[in-house]
mmCIF file of C-alpha atoms in Angstrom:
data_model
loop_
_atom_site.group_PDB
_atom_site.id
_atom_site.type_symbol
_atom_site.label_atom_id
_atom_site.label_comp_id
_atom_site.label_asym_id
_atom_site.label_seq_id
_atom_site.Cartn_x
_atom_site.Cartn_y
_atom_site.Cartn_z
ATOM 1 C CA MET A 1 99.809 129.126 105.293
ATOM 2 C CA GLY A 2 98.383 125.623 104.726
ATOM 3 C CA PRO A 3 94.700 124.886 105.523
ATOM 4 C CA VAL A 4 95.537 123.019 108.797
ATOM 5 C CA SER A 5 97.509 125.867 110.174
ATOM 6 C CA PHE A 6 94.750 128.403 109.065
ATOM 7 C CA LEU A 7 92.193 126.322 110.760
ATOM 8 C CA ARG A 8 94.167 126.143 114.131
ATOM 9 C CA LYS A 9 94.871 129.808 114.131
ATOM 10 C CA HIS A 10 91.173 130.456 113.396
ATOM 11 C CA GLN A 11 90.017 128.258 116.149
ATOM 12 C CA LYS A 12 92.525 129.964 118.599
ATOM 13 C CA LEU A 13 91.324 133.337 117.673
ATOM 14 C CA SER A 14 87.635 132.224 118.009
ATOM 15 C CA THR A 15 87.810 130.829 121.252
ATOM 16 C CA SER A 16 90.299 133.138 122.949
ATOM 17 C CA LYS A 17 87.585 135.326 124.451
ATOM 18 C CA GLY A 18 86.018 132.105 126.115
ATOM 19 C CA ASP A 19 89.445 130.648 127.311
ATOM 20 C CA SER A 20 90.292 134.120 128.747
ATOM 21 C CA ALA A 21 86.954 134.283 130.745
ATOM 22 C CA LYS A 22 87.714 130.806 132.195
ATOM 23 C CA MET A 23 91.223 131.506 132.995
ATOM 24 C CA THR A 24 90.089 134.623 134.973
ATOM 25 C CA HIS A 25 87.686 132.725 136.827
ATOM 26 C CA LEU A 26 90.371 130.149 137.682
ATOM 27 C CA GLN A 27 92.524 133.028 139.001
ATOM 28 C CA ALA A 28 89.683 134.810 140.824
ATOM 29 C CA GLY A 29 90.475 136.052 144.241
ATOM 30 C CA LEU A 30 94.147 136.166 143.759
ATOM 31 C CA SER A 31 95.905 139.503 144.505
ATOM 32 C CA PRO A 32 97.818 141.139 141.715
ATOM 33 C CA GLU A 33 100.989 140.536 143.761
ATOM 34 C CA THR A 34 100.116 136.839 143.887
ATOM 35 C CA ILE A 35 99.345 136.670 140.175
ATOM 36 C CA GLU A 36 102.651 138.193 139.341
ATOM 37 C CA LYS A 37 104.382 135.953 141.821
ATOM 38 C CA ALA A 38 102.864 132.911 140.093
ATOM 39 C CA ARG A 39 104.034 134.311 136.626
ATOM 40 C CA LEU A 40 107.639 134.851 137.938
ATOM 41 C CA GLU A 41 108.104 131.858 140.338
ATOM 42 C CA LEU A 42 105.914 129.227 138.898
ATOM 43 C CA ASN A 43 105.879 130.139 135.152
ATOM 44 C CA GLU A 44 102.032 130.513 135.205
ATOM 45 C CA ASN A 45 100.895 132.245 132.146
ATOM 46 C CA PRO A 46 97.028 132.931 131.963
ATOM 47 C CA ASP A 47 97.185 133.047 128.087
ATOM 48 C CA VAL A 48 98.181 129.480 127.931
ATOM 49 C CA LEU A 49 96.570 128.070 131.319
ATOM 50 C CA HIS A 50 93.790 126.160 129.412
ATOM 51 C CA GLN A 51 96.340 124.438 127.173
ATOM 52 C CA ASP A 52 98.690 123.501 130.276
ATOM 53 C CA ILE A 53 95.805 121.931 132.084
ATOM 54 C CA GLN A 54 94.457 120.008 128.996
ATOM 55 C CA GLN A 55 98.004 118.602 128.418
ATOM 56 C CA VAL A 56 98.199 117.134 131.779
ATOM 57 C CA ARG A 57 94.526 115.845 131.420
ATOM 58 C CA ASP A 58 95.399 114.227 128.150
ATOM 59 C CA MET A 59 98.209 112.048 129.912
ATOM 60 C CA ILE A 60 95.567 110.228 132.080
ATOM 61 C CA ILE A 61 95.122 107.717 129.373
ATOM 62 C CA THR A 62 98.642 106.521 129.980
ATOM 63 C CA ARG A 63 97.860 105.323 133.377
ATOM 64 C CA PRO A 64 94.761 103.098 133.059
ATOM 65 C CA ASP A 65 95.933 101.359 136.317
ATOM 66 C CA ILE A 66 94.890 104.491 138.432
ATOM 67 C CA GLY A 67 91.515 105.830 139.095
ATOM 68 C CA PHE A 68 91.560 109.554 138.563
ATOM 69 C CA LEU A 69 88.579 110.656 140.666
ATOM 70 C CA ARG A 70 88.793 114.450 139.948
ATOM 71 C CA THR A 71 90.083 115.923 136.714
ATOM 72 C CA ASP A 72 88.480 119.410 136.633
ATOM 73 C CA ASP A 73 90.445 122.427 135.650
ATOM 74 C CA ALA A 74 90.837 123.830 139.228
ATOM 75 C CA PHE A 75 92.017 120.685 140.642
ATOM 76 C CA ILE A 76 94.837 119.870 137.991
ATOM 77 C CA LEU A 77 95.809 123.462 138.298
ATOM 78 C CA ARG A 78 97.085 123.026 141.767
ATOM 79 C CA PHE A 79 99.208 120.215 140.620
ATOM 80 C CA LEU A 80 100.793 122.485 137.779
ATOM 81 C CA ARG A 81 101.346 125.101 140.584
ATOM 82 C CA ALA A 82 103.200 122.609 142.766
ATOM 83 C CA ARG A 83 105.498 121.495 139.945
ATOM 84 C CA LYS A 84 106.061 125.038 138.341
ATOM 85 C CA PHE A 85 104.138 124.130 135.365
ATOM 86 C CA HIS A 86 106.062 121.366 134.082
ATOM 87 C CA GLN A 87 103.300 119.386 132.696
ATOM 88 C CA ALA A 88 105.004 115.786 132.978
ATOM 89 C CA ASP A 89 106.096 116.505 136.583
ATOM 90 C CA ALA A 90 102.594 117.879 137.267
ATOM 91 C CA PHE A 91 100.957 114.677 135.816
ATOM 92 C CA ARG A 92 103.431 112.457 137.742
ATOM 93 C CA LEU A 93 102.307 114.199 140.896
ATOM 94 C CA LEU A 94 98.744 113.762 140.240
ATOM 95 C CA ALA A 95 99.119 110.089 139.361
ATOM 96 C CA GLN A 96 101.058 109.608 142.592
ATOM 97 C CA TYR A 97 98.328 111.471 144.381
ATOM 98 C CA PHE A 98 95.645 109.048 143.421
ATOM 99 C CA GLN A 99 97.979 106.016 143.543
ATOM 100 C CA TYR A 100 98.730 106.755 147.288
ATOM 101 C CA ARG A 101 95.097 106.650 147.807
ATOM 102 C CA GLN A 102 94.520 103.419 146.157
ATOM 103 C CA LEU A 103 97.566 101.683 148.064
ATOM 104 C CA ASN A 104 96.416 103.125 151.405
ATOM 105 C CA LEU A 105 92.590 102.583 151.157
ATOM 106 C CA ASP A 106 92.067 102.348 154.929
ATOM 107 C CA MET A 107 93.732 105.639 155.729
ATOM 108 C CA PHE A 108 90.939 107.245 153.300
ATOM 109 C CA LYS A 109 88.016 105.390 154.444
ATOM 110 C CA ASN A 110 85.611 107.934 156.092
ATOM 111 C CA PHE A 111 88.251 110.685 155.431
ATOM 112 C CA LYS A 112 86.317 113.339 157.282
ATOM 113 C CA ALA A 113 86.857 115.723 160.121
ATOM 114 C CA ASP A 114 84.303 113.828 162.368
ATOM 115 C CA ASP A 115 85.947 110.612 161.816
ATOM 116 C CA PRO A 116 86.676 109.610 165.453
ATOM 117 C CA GLY A 117 90.475 109.152 164.882
ATOM 118 C CA ILE A 118 90.930 112.231 162.850
ATOM 119 C CA LYS A 119 88.732 114.231 165.344
ATOM 120 C CA ARG A 120 90.856 113.022 168.264
ATOM 121 C CA ALA A 121 94.235 114.090 166.521
ATOM 122 C CA LEU A 122 92.674 117.592 165.451
ATOM 123 C CA ILE A 123 91.470 118.131 168.967
ATOM 124 C CA ASP A 124 94.912 117.266 170.364
ATOM 125 C CA GLY A 125 96.344 120.088 167.905
ATOM 126 C CA PHE A 126 97.671 117.653 165.068
ATOM 127 C CA PRO A 127 98.200 119.958 163.143
ATOM 128 C CA GLY A 128 98.178 123.493 164.570
ATOM 129 C CA VAL A 129 97.422 126.090 161.930
ATOM 130 C CA LEU A 130 97.940 129.825 162.547
ATOM 131 C CA GLU A 131 95.260 132.157 161.589
ATOM 132 C CA ASN A 132 97.758 134.636 159.820
ATOM 133 C CA ARG A 133 100.181 134.048 157.078
ATOM 134 C CA ASP A 134 103.923 135.012 157.225
ATOM 135 C CA HIS A 135 105.524 137.884 155.326
ATOM 136 C CA TYR A 136 105.662 135.819 152.116
ATOM 137 C CA GLY A 137 101.938 134.810 152.329
ATOM 138 C CA ARG A 138 102.611 131.278 153.544
ATOM 139 C CA LYS A 139 100.365 129.387 155.996
ATOM 140 C CA ILE A 140 102.168 128.208 158.991
ATOM 141 C CA LEU A 141 101.423 124.733 160.512
ATOM 142 C CA LEU A 142 102.615 123.574 163.917
ATOM 143 C CA LEU A 143 103.254 120.374 165.392
ATOM 144 C CA PHE A 144 103.794 119.967 169.170
ATOM 145 C CA ALA A 145 105.323 116.486 169.081
ATOM 146 C CA ALA A 146 105.250 115.862 173.033
ATOM 147 C CA ASN A 147 101.294 116.230 172.828
ATOM 148 C CA TRP A 148 101.225 112.904 170.993
ATOM 149 C CA ASP A 149 99.522 110.535 173.381
ATOM 150 C CA GLN A 150 100.158 107.202 171.927
ATOM 151 C CA SER A 151 97.458 105.499 173.888
ATOM 152 C CA ARG A 152 95.008 108.005 172.421
ATOM 153 C CA ASN A 153 95.974 108.741 168.944
ATOM 154 C CA SER A 154 97.722 106.443 166.258
ATOM 155 C CA PHE A 155 100.502 107.969 164.057
ATOM 156 C CA THR A 156 98.181 106.938 161.075
ATOM 157 C CA ASP A 157 95.327 109.083 162.445
ATOM 158 C CA ILE A 158 97.778 112.076 163.052
ATOM 159 C CA LEU A 159 98.944 111.665 159.379
ATOM 160 C CA ARG A 160 95.251 111.564 158.285
ATOM 161 C CA ALA A 161 94.491 114.761 160.211
ATOM 162 C CA ILE A 162 97.378 116.661 158.662
ATOM 163 C CA LEU A 163 96.510 115.370 155.051
ATOM 164 C CA LEU A 164 92.897 116.355 155.606
ATOM 165 C CA SER A 165 94.104 119.773 156.841
ATOM 166 C CA LEU A 166 96.084 120.315 153.932
ATOM 167 C CA GLU A 167 93.157 119.220 151.524
ATOM 168 C CA VAL A 168 91.007 122.050 153.248
ATOM 169 C CA LEU A 169 93.712 124.551 152.940
ATOM 170 C CA ILE A 170 95.034 123.762 149.501
ATOM 171 C CA GLU A 171 91.438 125.032 148.178
ATOM 172 C CA ASP A 172 92.838 128.345 148.591
ATOM 173 C CA PRO A 173 94.479 129.563 145.354
ATOM 174 C CA GLU A 174 96.718 131.717 147.335
ATOM 175 C CA LEU A 175 98.258 129.073 149.151
ATOM 176 C CA GLN A 176 98.729 127.045 146.088
ATOM 177 C CA ILE A 177 101.057 129.719 144.967
ATOM 178 C CA ASN A 178 102.666 130.900 148.193
ATOM 179 C CA GLY A 179 102.750 127.667 149.966
ATOM 180 C CA PHE A 180 103.243 126.556 153.639
ATOM 181 C CA ILE A 181 105.745 126.407 156.520
ATOM 182 C CA LEU A 182 105.859 123.551 159.168
ATOM 183 C CA ILE A 183 107.357 124.113 162.440
ATOM 184 C CA ILE A 184 107.725 120.972 164.704
ATOM 185 C CA ASP A 185 108.559 121.653 168.440
ATOM 186 C CA TRP A 186 110.287 118.582 169.859
ATOM 187 C CA SER A 187 110.431 119.910 173.448
ATOM 188 C CA ASN A 188 109.608 116.979 176.087
ATOM 189 C CA PHE A 189 109.302 114.464 173.187
ATOM 190 C CA SER A 190 110.595 111.138 174.987
ATOM 191 C CA PHE A 191 112.817 108.720 173.740
ATOM 192 C CA LYS A 192 109.918 106.190 174.140
ATOM 193 C CA GLN A 193 107.627 108.301 172.014
ATOM 194 C CA ALA A 194 110.361 108.388 169.442
ATOM 195 C CA SER A 195 110.814 104.861 169.408
ATOM 196 C CA LYS A 196 107.329 104.308 167.890
ATOM 197 C CA LEU A 197 108.327 106.428 164.837
ATOM 198 C CA THR A 198 109.056 103.181 162.915
ATOM 199 C CA PRO A 199 110.756 103.255 159.322
ATOM 200 C CA SER A 200 107.518 101.959 157.876
ATOM 201 C CA ILE A 201 105.313 104.797 159.452
ATOM 202 C CA LEU A 202 107.793 107.439 158.509
ATOM 203 C CA LYS A 203 108.084 106.232 154.994
ATOM 204 C CA LEU A 204 104.144 106.385 154.845
ATOM 205 C CA ALA A 205 104.479 110.162 155.833
ATOM 206 C CA ILE A 206 107.156 110.937 153.429
ATOM 207 C CA GLU A 207 105.302 109.354 150.506
ATOM 208 C CA GLY A 208 102.017 111.181 151.552
ATOM 209 C CA LEU A 209 103.561 114.644 152.055
ATOM 210 C CA GLN A 210 106.694 114.792 149.788
ATOM 211 C CA ASP A 211 105.603 112.584 146.805
ATOM 212 C CA SER A 212 101.866 112.768 146.673
ATOM 213 C CA PHE A 213 100.451 115.955 147.711
ATOM 214 C CA PRO A 214 100.346 119.251 145.586
ATOM 215 C CA ALA A 215 101.550 121.533 148.173
ATOM 216 C CA ARG A 216 104.677 123.889 148.117
ATOM 217 C CA PHE A 217 106.608 123.514 151.399
ATOM 218 C CA GLY A 218 108.949 126.535 151.905
ATOM 219 C CA GLY A 219 110.436 125.284 154.879
ATOM 220 C CA VAL A 220 110.379 122.522 157.745
ATOM 221 C CA HIS A 221 111.816 123.715 161.014
ATOM 222 C CA PHE A 222 112.838 121.497 163.887
ATOM 223 C CA VAL A 223 112.789 123.370 167.263
ATOM 224 C CA ASN A 224 114.267 122.026 170.491
ATOM 225 C CA GLN A 225 114.878 118.559 168.990
ATOM 226 C CA PRO A 226 116.893 116.174 171.244
ATOM 227 C CA TRP A 227 119.884 114.093 169.978
ATOM 228 C CA TYR A 228 117.646 111.073 169.019
ATOM 229 C CA ILE A 229 115.653 113.259 166.508
ATOM 230 C CA HIS A 230 118.852 114.076 164.976
ATOM 231 C CA ALA A 231 119.705 110.575 164.612
ATOM 232 C CA LEU A 232 116.213 109.778 163.349
ATOM 233 C CA TYR A 233 116.431 112.440 160.687
ATOM 234 C CA THR A 234 119.871 110.813 159.616
ATOM 235 C CA LEU A 235 117.926 107.642 159.037
ATOM 236 C CA ILE A 236 115.225 108.994 156.911
ATOM 237 C CA LYS A 237 117.530 111.549 155.073
ATOM 238 C CA PRO A 238 118.134 109.075 152.068
ATOM 239 C CA PHE A 239 114.315 109.096 151.481
ATOM 240 C CA LEU A 240 114.118 112.649 151.063
ATOM 241 C CA LYS A 241 114.501 114.439 147.778
ATOM 242 C CA ASP A 242 117.312 116.835 147.576
ATOM 243 C CA LYS A 243 114.742 119.634 147.271
ATOM 244 C CA THR A 244 113.129 118.584 150.513
ATOM 245 C CA ARG A 245 116.398 118.269 152.350
ATOM 246 C CA LYS A 246 117.341 121.739 151.492
ATOM 247 C CA ARG A 247 114.234 122.983 153.137
ATOM 248 C CA ILE A 248 114.715 121.135 156.398
ATOM 249 C CA PHE A 249 116.173 123.290 159.173
ATOM 250 C CA LEU A 250 117.511 121.798 162.607
ATOM 251 C CA HIS A 251 117.451 124.945 164.883
ATOM 252 C CA GLY A 252 117.808 123.201 168.341
ATOM 253 C CA ASN A 253 116.934 125.810 171.136
ATOM 254 C CA ASN A 254 118.342 128.603 169.005
ATOM 255 C CA LEU A 255 115.188 130.618 168.142
ATOM 256 C CA ASN A 256 117.300 133.383 166.447
ATOM 257 C CA SER A 257 118.031 131.263 163.441
ATOM 258 C CA LEU A 258 114.281 130.615 163.246
ATOM 259 C CA HIS A 259 113.503 134.272 163.270
ATOM 260 C CA GLN A 260 115.868 134.977 160.545
ATOM 261 C CA LEU A 261 113.573 132.836 158.203
ATOM 262 C CA ILE A 262 110.113 133.611 159.900
ATOM 263 C CA HIS A 263 109.745 136.874 161.489
ATOM 264 C CA PRO A 264 108.701 137.037 165.283
ATOM 265 C CA GLU A 265 105.546 138.975 164.709
ATOM 266 C CA PHE A 266 104.041 135.870 162.780
ATOM 267 C CA LEU A 267 105.005 133.517 165.431
ATOM 268 C CA PRO A 268 103.232 132.675 168.959
ATOM 269 C CA SER A 269 105.010 133.032 172.142
ATOM 270 C CA GLU A 270 106.197 129.258 172.265
ATOM 271 C CA PHE A 271 108.631 130.304 169.482
ATOM 272 C CA GLY A 272 109.750 133.626 170.639
ATOM 273 C CA GLY A 273 107.209 135.304 168.790
ATOM 274 C CA THR A 274 105.051 138.338 169.824
ATOM 275 C CA LEU A 275 101.601 136.510 169.295
ATOM 276 C CA PRO A 276 99.744 135.046 172.288
ATOM 277 C CA PRO A 277 100.427 131.326 173.017
ATOM 278 C CA TYR A 278 98.604 128.879 170.352
ATOM 279 C CA ASP A 279 95.180 127.710 171.419
ATOM 280 C CA MET A 280 95.378 123.964 170.408
ATOM 281 C CA GLY A 281 91.718 123.934 169.824
ATOM 282 C CA THR A 282 91.486 126.573 166.976
ATOM 283 C CA TRP A 283 91.879 124.552 163.809
ATOM 284 C CA ALA A 284 89.734 121.528 165.119
ATOM 285 C CA ARG A 285 86.818 124.114 165.865
ATOM 286 C CA THR A 286 87.368 125.587 162.365
ATOM 287 C CA LEU A 287 86.802 121.949 160.873
ATOM 288 C CA LEU A 288 84.178 120.685 163.085
ATOM 289 C CA GLY A 289 81.954 123.897 163.559
ATOM 290 C CA PRO A 290 80.688 126.319 166.258
ATOM 291 C CA ASP A 291 79.260 123.520 168.181
ATOM 292 C CA TYR A 292 82.494 121.577 168.558
ATOM 293 C CA SER A 293 83.163 119.948 172.005
ATOM 294 C CA ASP A 294 85.934 117.773 172.904
ATOM 295 C CA GLU A 295 83.773 116.311 175.613
ATOM 296 C CA ASN A 296 81.080 114.663 173.589
ATOM 297 C CA ASP A 297 80.896 112.835 170.293
ATOM 298 C CA TYR A 298 80.220 115.154 167.485
ATOM 299 C CA THR A 299 77.642 114.593 164.985
ATOM 300 C CA HIS A 300 78.095 117.457 162.632
ATOM 301 C CA THR A 301 77.389 117.029 159.010
ATOM 302 C CA SER A 302 80.218 114.980 157.389
ATOM 303 C CA TYR A 303 83.241 116.882 156.042
ATOM 304 C CA ASN A 304 84.428 115.464 152.566
ATOM 305 C CA ALA A 305 87.796 116.762 151.877
ATOM 306 C CA MET A 306 87.576 115.865 148.173
ATOM 307 C CA HIS A 307 84.634 118.403 147.772
ATOM 308 C CA VAL A 308 85.522 120.931 150.361
ATOM 309 C CA LYS A 309 84.435 124.513 149.969
ATOM 310 C CA HIS A 310 86.772 126.997 151.231
ATOM 311 C CA THR A 311 86.560 127.344 154.875
ATOM 312 C CA SER A 312 85.376 130.772 156.270
ATOM 313 C CA SER A 313 88.006 132.532 158.390
ATOM 314 C CA ASN A 314 85.255 134.052 160.323
ATOM 315 C CA LEU A 315 84.553 130.843 162.091
ATOM 316 C CA GLU A 316 87.743 130.864 163.822
ATOM 317 C CA ARG A 317 87.157 134.230 165.339
ATOM 318 C CA GLU A 318 83.420 133.288 166.339
ATOM 319 C CA CYS A 319 84.477 130.373 168.244
ATOM 320 C CA SER A 320 85.530 130.718 171.908
ATOM 321 C CA PRO A 321 89.032 129.582 172.833
ATOM 322 C CA LYS A 322 89.714 126.333 174.404
ATOM 323 C CA PRO A 323 92.578 125.980 176.883
ATOM 324 C CA MET A 324 94.684 122.757 176.818
ATOM 325 C CA LYS A 325 97.683 121.411 178.210
ATOM 326 C CA ARG A 326 100.922 122.517 176.671
ATOM 327 C CA SER A 327 103.865 120.283 176.447
ATOM 328 C CA GLN A 328 106.433 122.711 175.278
ATOM 329 C CA SER A 329 108.366 125.332 177.003
ATOM 330 C CA VAL A 330 106.852 128.789 176.511
ATOM 331 C CA VAL A 331 109.001 131.704 175.681
ATOM 332 C CA GLU A 332 108.032 135.206 176.778
ATOM 333 C CA ALA A 333 106.630 137.205 173.922
ATOM 334 C CA GLY A 334 109.296 139.012 172.010
ATOM 335 C CA THR A 335 112.293 137.196 173.825
ATOM 336 C CA LEU A 336 114.712 135.451 171.812
ATOM 337 C CA LYS A 337 116.809 132.502 173.167
ATOM 338 C CA HIS A 338 120.341 133.246 172.563
ATOM 339 C CA GLU A 339 122.859 130.737 171.122
ATOM 340 C CA ASP A 340 125.485 129.277 173.581
ATOM 341 C CA LYS A 341 129.070 128.765 172.708
ATOM 342 C CA GLY A 342 129.772 125.213 171.799
ATOM 343 C CA GLU A 343 125.991 124.808 170.357
ATOM 344 C CA ASN A 344 126.796 125.761 166.854
ATOM 345 C CA GLU A 345 126.539 122.239 165.420
ATOM 346 C CA ASN A 346 123.192 121.512 166.888
ATOM 347 C CA THR A 347 121.393 124.868 166.729
ATOM 348 C CA GLN A 348 122.466 126.426 163.380
ATOM 349 C CA PRO A 349 120.248 125.310 160.360
ATOM 350 C CA LEU A 350 122.034 122.379 158.949
ATOM 351 C CA LEU A 351 120.690 123.072 155.600
ATOM 352 C CA ALA A 352 120.080 126.279 153.582
ATOM 353 C CA LEU A 353 117.109 127.261 151.209
ATOM 354 C CA ASP A 354 117.795 127.369 147.529
#
């Protein structure tokens, strides 16, 4: 053994205890099942976690055009998890994350829950976030498209509210591994509303969610979509990665196909689930605090998503529910909408998961 090899081996042995302690800290709070899932599905190995993170960090010098505003271990780890520990892919995602923010500076000015535009979107239920996770441990996000009052909320502010919510949620290491599900209910979404979904703003959303954020999306489910949403999806399909397209399902009004992928016990009654109807103010109250009110301007201490602490789930339970208008058709709890003959093309999932 040469002197260099001996020195490297000696350094590895002498630092293994410190690295092990650090990696244990990075995986703190994860259940044994989730740690095993990370190992099997994401190639996460606690023995070389520090090396994986450092390899990504060492690549930063190759992109002097980008300001990497955060490079700590825990932050880089979420990008590795999002790309199954392929270091080059994780670095590319990290670079795109900050580049997207550099190219869209206006979107990230005052990027806080109490920003007026973000606050309005949150109050109107963009997005909805279910308290409990599904049977795979994934967080379920809801969008009720018809609640988009275009005189009140710009599409950009809705996108900002979604990105801010994801910033908060992705702080949870369990969700970095288990990921998210998005359900979009298009009930009563008018052609006039759809006409505001221009190629430029849809491209902005695709770049922000698909190409520039370290989240694992296990599925995007369209429910009760009209024909013009089918047409819109056809237009944006070329901009979607193959992996993304395989995770988009168009169910129409066939909730049976939705329930094959997300069990009814995890869904509110709007989607034929056994849970109560979703309270639109739940997530807004979680971010804004127990003194939240949709009647008056809120002056709570600003919420910076780049330095967010994990939100306590107790806050949701302590806040009183706020009723809000519902734009979608409500299905009686436990009742499934059955597929009619002739609806196969519209109601069956057009694409299948891997």
